[in-house]
mmCIF file of C-alpha atoms in Angstrom:
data_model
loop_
_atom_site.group_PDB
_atom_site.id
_atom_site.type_symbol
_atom_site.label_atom_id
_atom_site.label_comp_id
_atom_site.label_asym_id
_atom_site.label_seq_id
_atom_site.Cartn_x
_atom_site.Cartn_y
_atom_site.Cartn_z
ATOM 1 C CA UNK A 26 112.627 187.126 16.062
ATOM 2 C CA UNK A 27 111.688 190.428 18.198
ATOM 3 C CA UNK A 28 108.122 189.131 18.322
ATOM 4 C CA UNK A 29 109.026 185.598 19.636
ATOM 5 C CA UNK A 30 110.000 187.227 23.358
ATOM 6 C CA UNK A 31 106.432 188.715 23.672
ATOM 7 C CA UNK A 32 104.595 185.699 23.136
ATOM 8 C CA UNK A 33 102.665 183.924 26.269
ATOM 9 C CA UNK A 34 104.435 181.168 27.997
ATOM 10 C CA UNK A 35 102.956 178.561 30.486
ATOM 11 C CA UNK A 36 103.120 179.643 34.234
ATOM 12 C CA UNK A 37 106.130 178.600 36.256
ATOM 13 C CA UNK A 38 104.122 179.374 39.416
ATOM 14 C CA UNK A 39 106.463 182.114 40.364
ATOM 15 C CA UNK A 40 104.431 184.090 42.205
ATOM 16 C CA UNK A 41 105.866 187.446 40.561
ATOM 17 C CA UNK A 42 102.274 188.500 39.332
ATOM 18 C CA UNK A 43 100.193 187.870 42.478
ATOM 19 C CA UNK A 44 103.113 189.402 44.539
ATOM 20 C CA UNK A 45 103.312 192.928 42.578
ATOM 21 C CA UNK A 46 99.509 193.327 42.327
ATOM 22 C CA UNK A 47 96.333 192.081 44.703
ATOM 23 C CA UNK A 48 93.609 190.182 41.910
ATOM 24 C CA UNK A 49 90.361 192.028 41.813
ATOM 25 C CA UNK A 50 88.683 188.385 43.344
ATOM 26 C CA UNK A 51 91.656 188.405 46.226
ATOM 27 C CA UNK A 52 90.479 192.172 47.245
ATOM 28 C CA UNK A 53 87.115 191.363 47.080
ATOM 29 C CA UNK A 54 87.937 188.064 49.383
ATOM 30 C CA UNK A 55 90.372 189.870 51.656
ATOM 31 C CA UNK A 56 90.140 193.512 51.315
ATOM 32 C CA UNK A 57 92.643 195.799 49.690
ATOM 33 C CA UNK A 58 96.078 194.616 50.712
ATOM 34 C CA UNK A 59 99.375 195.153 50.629
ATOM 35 C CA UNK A 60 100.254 191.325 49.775
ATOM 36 C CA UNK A 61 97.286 189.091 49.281
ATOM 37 C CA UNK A 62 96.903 186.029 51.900
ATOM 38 C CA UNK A 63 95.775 184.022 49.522
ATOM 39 C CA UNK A 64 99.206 183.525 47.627
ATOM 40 C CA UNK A 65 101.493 180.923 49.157
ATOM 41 C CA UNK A 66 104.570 178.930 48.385
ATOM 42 C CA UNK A 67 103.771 175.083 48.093
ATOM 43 C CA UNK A 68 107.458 174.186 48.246
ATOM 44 C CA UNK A 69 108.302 173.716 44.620
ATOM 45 C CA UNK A 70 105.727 176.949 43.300
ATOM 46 C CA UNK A 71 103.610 179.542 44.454
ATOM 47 C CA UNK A 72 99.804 178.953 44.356
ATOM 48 C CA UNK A 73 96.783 180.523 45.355
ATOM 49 C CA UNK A 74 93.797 179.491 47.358
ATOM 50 C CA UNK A 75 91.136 181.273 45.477
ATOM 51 C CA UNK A 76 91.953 179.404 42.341
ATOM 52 C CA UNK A 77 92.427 176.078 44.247
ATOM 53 C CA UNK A 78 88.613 176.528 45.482
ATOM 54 C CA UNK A 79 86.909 178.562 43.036
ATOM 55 C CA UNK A 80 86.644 177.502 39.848
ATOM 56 C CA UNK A 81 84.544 180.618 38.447
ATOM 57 C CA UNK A 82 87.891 182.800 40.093
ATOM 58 C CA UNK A 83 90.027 180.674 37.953
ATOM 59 C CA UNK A 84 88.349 181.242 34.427
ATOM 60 C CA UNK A 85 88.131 185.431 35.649
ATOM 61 C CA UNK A 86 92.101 185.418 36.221
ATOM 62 C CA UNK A 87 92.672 183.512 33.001
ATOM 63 C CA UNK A 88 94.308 180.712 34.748
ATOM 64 C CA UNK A 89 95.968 178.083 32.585
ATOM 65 C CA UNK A 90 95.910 180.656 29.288
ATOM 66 C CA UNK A 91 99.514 181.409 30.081
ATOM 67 C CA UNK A 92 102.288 184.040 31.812
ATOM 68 C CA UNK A 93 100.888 187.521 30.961
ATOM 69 C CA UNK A 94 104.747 188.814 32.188
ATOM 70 C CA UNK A 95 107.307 186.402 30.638
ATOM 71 C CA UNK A 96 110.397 188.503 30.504
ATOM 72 C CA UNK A 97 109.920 188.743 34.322
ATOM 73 C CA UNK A 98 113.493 187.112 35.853
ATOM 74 C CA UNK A 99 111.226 185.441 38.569
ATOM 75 C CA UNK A 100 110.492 182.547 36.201
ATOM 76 C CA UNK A 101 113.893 181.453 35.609
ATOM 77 C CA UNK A 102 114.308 181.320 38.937
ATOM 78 C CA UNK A 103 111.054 179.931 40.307
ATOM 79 C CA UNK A 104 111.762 179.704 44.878
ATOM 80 C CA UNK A 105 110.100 181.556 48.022
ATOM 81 C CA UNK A 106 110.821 185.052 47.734
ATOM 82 C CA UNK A 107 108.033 186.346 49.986
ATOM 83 C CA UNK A 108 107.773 186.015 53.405
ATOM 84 C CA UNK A 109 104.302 184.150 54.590
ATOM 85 C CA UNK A 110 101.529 185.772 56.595
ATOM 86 C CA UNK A 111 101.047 184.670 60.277
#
């Protein structure tokens, strides 16, 4: 039963991974930064521009192939948490 909380789950778009950690594709897009711009809240999910116009930056994050964090508390509570860019 131990075994059953580390397995993959979908993505809830919660943003928790891509707000802890810059990609290596978002600092090679935007330079090293703190947050990366390319994360933003849709109003129902977070979601990132790279992925929605780069398909070869989807398949190198692993998109789709599941939450690599799922005992994060972020996904059971999936709203904006971080404040936008201007």
């Amino acid at each position: 039963m131990f075994a059953l909380l580390f397995l993959q789950r979908y993505c809830v778009g919660c943003g928790f991974c891509c707000a802890k950690a810059q990609c290596p594709p978002g600092r090679e897009a935007y330079g090293d930064r703190r947050r990366c711009p390319g994360l933003f809240w849709d109003g129902a999910r977070y979601r990132c521009r790279l992925v929605m116009t780069d398909a070869q930056v989807a398949a190198v994050l692993q998109v789709g192939e599941g939450c690599c964090r799922p005992l994060n508390r972020w996904r059971r509570d999936v709203r904006e948490r971080v404040k936008p860019l201007r």
